[in-house]
Tab-separated table of C-alpha atoms and ligand atoms in Angstrom:
chain	number	residue	atom	x	y	z
A	1	MET	CA	108.152	121.803	78.101
A	2	ILE	CA	109.956	123.344	81.065
A	3	THR	CA	113.432	124.361	79.960
A	4	LYS	CA	116.898	124.364	81.475
A	5	ARG	CA	116.776	128.149	81.540
A	6	GLU	CA	113.481	128.170	83.462
A	7	ILE	CA	114.892	125.802	86.102
A	8	GLU	CA	118.012	127.992	86.351
A	9	GLY	CA	115.666	130.937	86.906
A	10	LEU	CA	113.958	129.201	89.843
A	11	PHE	CA	117.116	128.108	91.645
A	12	GLY	CA	119.755	130.563	90.382
A	13	ALA	CA	120.964	131.663	93.831
A	14	GLN	CA	121.446	128.083	95.012
A	15	LEU	CA	122.901	126.750	91.748
A	16	ALA	CA	125.526	129.513	91.908
A	17	LYS	CA	126.838	127.910	95.118
A	18	ILE	CA	127.749	124.668	93.279
A	19	ARG	CA	131.320	125.136	92.109
A	20	ASP	CA	131.546	121.958	90.005
A	21	GLY	CA	130.023	122.906	86.645
A	22	GLY	CA	129.280	119.293	85.758
A	23	LEU	CA	127.354	118.738	88.986
A	24	ARG	CA	125.484	122.043	88.552
A	25	GLU	CA	124.463	121.046	85.028
A	26	GLY	CA	123.461	117.617	86.295
A	27	VAL	CA	121.087	119.091	88.895
A	28	VAL	CA	119.358	121.182	86.222
A	29	ARG	CA	119.226	118.189	83.855
A	30	VAL	CA	117.463	116.061	86.486
A	31	TRP	CA	114.892	118.808	87.138
A	32	VAL	CA	114.190	119.199	83.412
A	33	GLU	CA	113.833	115.431	83.017
A	34	GLY	CA	111.618	115.187	86.111
A	35	CYS	CA	109.325	117.875	84.686
A	36	ARG	CA	109.196	116.058	81.352
A	37	LYS	CA	108.491	112.676	82.936
A	38	GLY	CA	105.892	114.115	85.323
A	39	GLY	CA	104.089	116.039	82.566
A	40	TRP	CA	104.847	119.522	83.973
A	41	ASN	CA	104.837	121.764	80.917
A	42	GLU	CA	104.173	125.225	82.335
A	43	ILE	CA	106.406	126.940	84.849
A	44	ALA	CA	103.374	128.673	86.448
A	45	GLN	CA	101.751	125.287	87.053
A	46	LEU	CA	104.953	123.982	88.640
A	47	GLN	CA	105.158	127.058	90.873
A	48	ALA	CA	101.584	126.465	92.056
A	49	MET	CA	102.345	122.919	93.205
A	50	PRO	CA	102.211	122.457	97.006
A	51	PHE	CA	105.231	120.813	98.586
A	52	THR	CA	103.248	118.044	100.227
A	53	LEU	CA	99.889	116.302	100.054
A	54	LEU	CA	100.352	114.708	103.501
A	55	THR	CA	99.234	117.803	105.420
A	56	PRO	CA	97.812	121.179	104.298
A	57	ALA	CA	100.812	123.056	102.852
A	58	ARG	CA	99.240	126.437	103.808
A	59	GLY	CA	100.556	128.147	100.714
A	60	VAL	CA	104.113	126.817	100.892
A	61	SER	CA	104.970	125.750	97.358
A	62	PHE	CA	107.204	122.909	96.234
A	63	ILE	CA	109.724	125.399	94.820
A	64	GLU	CA	109.771	127.490	98.026
A	65	HIS	CA	110.207	124.335	100.108
A	66	THR	CA	113.111	123.143	97.954
A	67	ILE	CA	114.877	126.501	98.393
A	68	ALA	CA	114.185	126.631	102.155
A	69	VAL	CA	115.499	123.096	102.703
A	70	THR	CA	118.632	123.724	100.630
A	71	GLU	CA	119.394	126.999	102.434
A	72	GLY	CA	118.517	125.427	105.803
A	73	ALA	CA	120.901	122.507	105.225
A	74	LEU	CA	123.623	124.962	104.182
A	75	ALA	CA	123.030	127.005	107.343
A	76	LEU	CA	123.383	123.880	109.516
A	77	ALA	CA	126.720	123.148	107.846
A	78	GLU	CA	127.872	126.755	108.252
A	79	ALA	CA	126.872	126.798	111.932
A	80	GLN	CA	129.002	123.738	112.667
A	81	ARG	CA	131.927	125.029	110.605
A	82	ALA	CA	131.797	128.319	112.518
A	83	ALA	CA	131.291	126.893	116.016
A	84	TYR	CA	133.536	123.811	116.056
A	85	ARG	CA	137.287	124.206	116.446
A	86	ALA	CA	137.631	120.914	114.537
A	87	LEU	CA	134.889	119.429	112.374
A	88	PRO	CA	134.606	115.680	113.110
A	89	TYR	CA	133.648	115.016	109.447
A	90	ALA	CA	134.170	116.642	106.093
A	91	ILE	CA	131.189	118.533	104.641
A	92	ASP	CA	130.980	118.847	100.860
A	93	THR	CA	129.136	122.086	100.017
A	94	ASP	CA	128.660	121.203	96.338
A	95	ARG	CA	127.052	117.920	97.319
A	96	LEU	CA	124.956	119.588	100.014
A	97	VAL	CA	123.460	122.112	97.581
A	98	ALA	CA	122.986	119.549	94.796
A	99	GLY	CA	121.231	117.084	97.098
A	100	GLY	CA	119.186	119.856	98.699
A	101	LEU	CA	117.880	120.963	95.321
A	102	LEU	CA	117.187	117.358	94.310
A	103	HIS	CA	115.932	115.805	97.562
A	104	ASP	CA	112.265	116.036	96.540
A	105	VAL	CA	112.688	115.961	92.745
A	106	GLY	CA	110.751	112.663	92.723
A	107	LYS	CA	107.648	114.669	93.651
A	108	LEU	CA	107.558	115.774	90.008
A	109	VAL	CA	106.401	112.249	89.209
A	110	GLU	CA	104.661	111.532	92.538
A	111	ILE	CA	102.210	114.454	92.373
A	112	GLU	CA	100.056	115.583	89.446
A	113	PRO	CA	97.342	118.196	88.799
A	114	ASP	CA	93.862	116.743	89.468
A	115	GLY	CA	92.278	118.665	86.598
A	116	ALA	CA	90.121	120.724	88.971
A	117	GLY	CA	92.719	123.205	90.179
A	118	GLY	CA	94.134	120.906	92.837
A	119	PHE	CA	96.789	118.224	93.034
A	120	ARG	CA	96.753	114.505	93.751
A	121	LYS	CA	99.060	111.511	94.047
A	122	SER	CA	99.838	110.073	90.602
A	123	ARG	CA	99.828	106.408	89.639
A	124	SER	CA	103.638	106.539	89.687
A	125	GLY	CA	103.432	108.048	93.174
A	126	LYS	CA	101.299	105.140	94.341
A	127	CYS	CA	103.893	102.720	92.971
A	128	ALA	CA	106.932	104.429	94.546
A	129	ARG	CA	107.299	107.345	96.946
A	130	HIS	CA	109.385	110.336	95.872
A	131	PRO	CA	112.633	109.269	97.600
A	132	ILE	CA	112.609	106.169	95.365
A	133	SER	CA	111.456	107.821	92.134
A	134	GLY	CA	113.856	110.721	92.791
A	135	ALA	CA	116.780	108.386	93.365
A	136	ILE	CA	115.975	106.664	90.066
A	137	LEU	CA	116.007	110.039	88.236
A	138	VAL	CA	119.276	111.092	89.879
A	139	GLY	CA	120.975	107.755	89.253
A	140	ALA	CA	119.841	107.657	85.626
A	141	ALA	CA	121.364	111.123	85.089
A	142	GLY	CA	124.745	109.794	86.198
A	143	LEU	CA	125.038	111.908	89.363
A	144	PRO	CA	127.271	110.633	92.190
A	145	ASP	CA	126.083	107.837	94.482
A	146	GLU	CA	126.350	110.217	97.446
A	147	VAL	CA	123.693	112.463	95.891
A	148	VAL	CA	121.574	109.358	95.283
A	149	ASN	CA	121.958	108.647	99.032
A	150	MET	CA	120.711	112.168	99.840
A	151	VAL	CA	117.579	111.688	97.746
A	152	ALA	CA	116.904	108.058	98.664
A	153	CYS	CA	117.508	108.474	102.421
A	154	HIS	CA	116.290	112.016	103.252
A	155	ALA	CA	112.911	110.820	104.587
A	156	LYS	CA	111.650	107.771	106.472
A	157	GLU	CA	113.217	105.465	103.859
A	158	GLY	CA	116.587	106.523	105.311
A	159	GLU	CA	115.852	105.814	108.970
A	160	GLY	CA	118.619	103.658	110.395
A	161	ARG	CA	120.389	103.454	107.020
A	162	PRO	CA	123.963	104.554	106.288
A	163	GLN	CA	123.984	108.191	105.195
A	164	VAL	CA	126.493	110.810	104.102
A	165	ILE	CA	126.575	113.859	106.422
A	166	GLU	CA	124.859	115.964	103.762
A	167	THR	CA	121.840	113.603	103.911
A	168	VAL	CA	121.615	114.230	107.675
A	169	PHE	CA	121.550	118.003	107.181
A	170	VAL	CA	118.968	117.855	104.378
A	171	HIS	CA	116.790	115.510	106.451
A	172	GLN	CA	116.847	117.868	109.438
A	173	ALA	CA	116.155	120.945	107.304
A	174	ASP	CA	113.341	119.072	105.534
A	175	PHE	CA	111.571	118.074	108.746
A	176	ALA	CA	112.056	121.563	110.206
A	177	THR	CA	109.794	122.755	107.385
A	178	PHE	CA	107.337	119.811	107.467
A	179	ASP	CA	106.785	119.105	111.171
A	180	PRO	CA	105.488	122.592	112.109
A	181	LEU	CA	102.749	122.283	109.473
A	182	VAL	CA	101.702	118.899	110.875
A	183	MET	CA	101.721	120.428	114.368
A	184	LEU	CA	99.616	123.365	113.183
A	185	GLU	CA	97.091	120.879	111.870
A	186	LYS	CA	97.064	118.905	115.130
A	187	GLY	CA	96.930	122.053	117.255
A	188	THR	CA	100.221	121.250	118.982
A	189	LEU	CA	102.226	124.197	117.647
A	190	ILE	CA	102.161	126.796	120.429
A	191	GLN	CA	101.772	130.291	118.983
B	1	FE2	FE1	111.295	117.917	101.204
């Protein structure tokens, strides 16, 4: 079983940026429950998981992706705070970090080891993509609806749907990590 302490070890720097202790605990609780539900028992196995099966991940792990998206979303918020004389909307940093860390948590039940050293889509993943399974995990843990919005609407499921500003930032940071890999594969990333 992957423990609370192990999850805190993976995301310590980001978790420290969540001031609300209850929300911070909730994020860790959802990760522990996602690992349990998805059958991830060893931290090394979790760290080996690629962040996507949709395009070659080229060594970028699920954990690295989660950190990059969370920090990227935070940087977008900081850039606007620094550059705008008046922010047109309020940005909630606690929510931004919590939703960043949880945006792909549904992948813990969407992806599974294939038994031959690789990874594949699970039966659960065929039934519901990770924004849906993640939103279920987050809602069941009693986290705020706004964090549910960030998980449920961070990908194509959220297109054209009402979103909190933190969902917008996580979406943009997420696709800034995903699109270049797709472009590499298609040969459209100029290097
Ligand atoms: Fe993602």
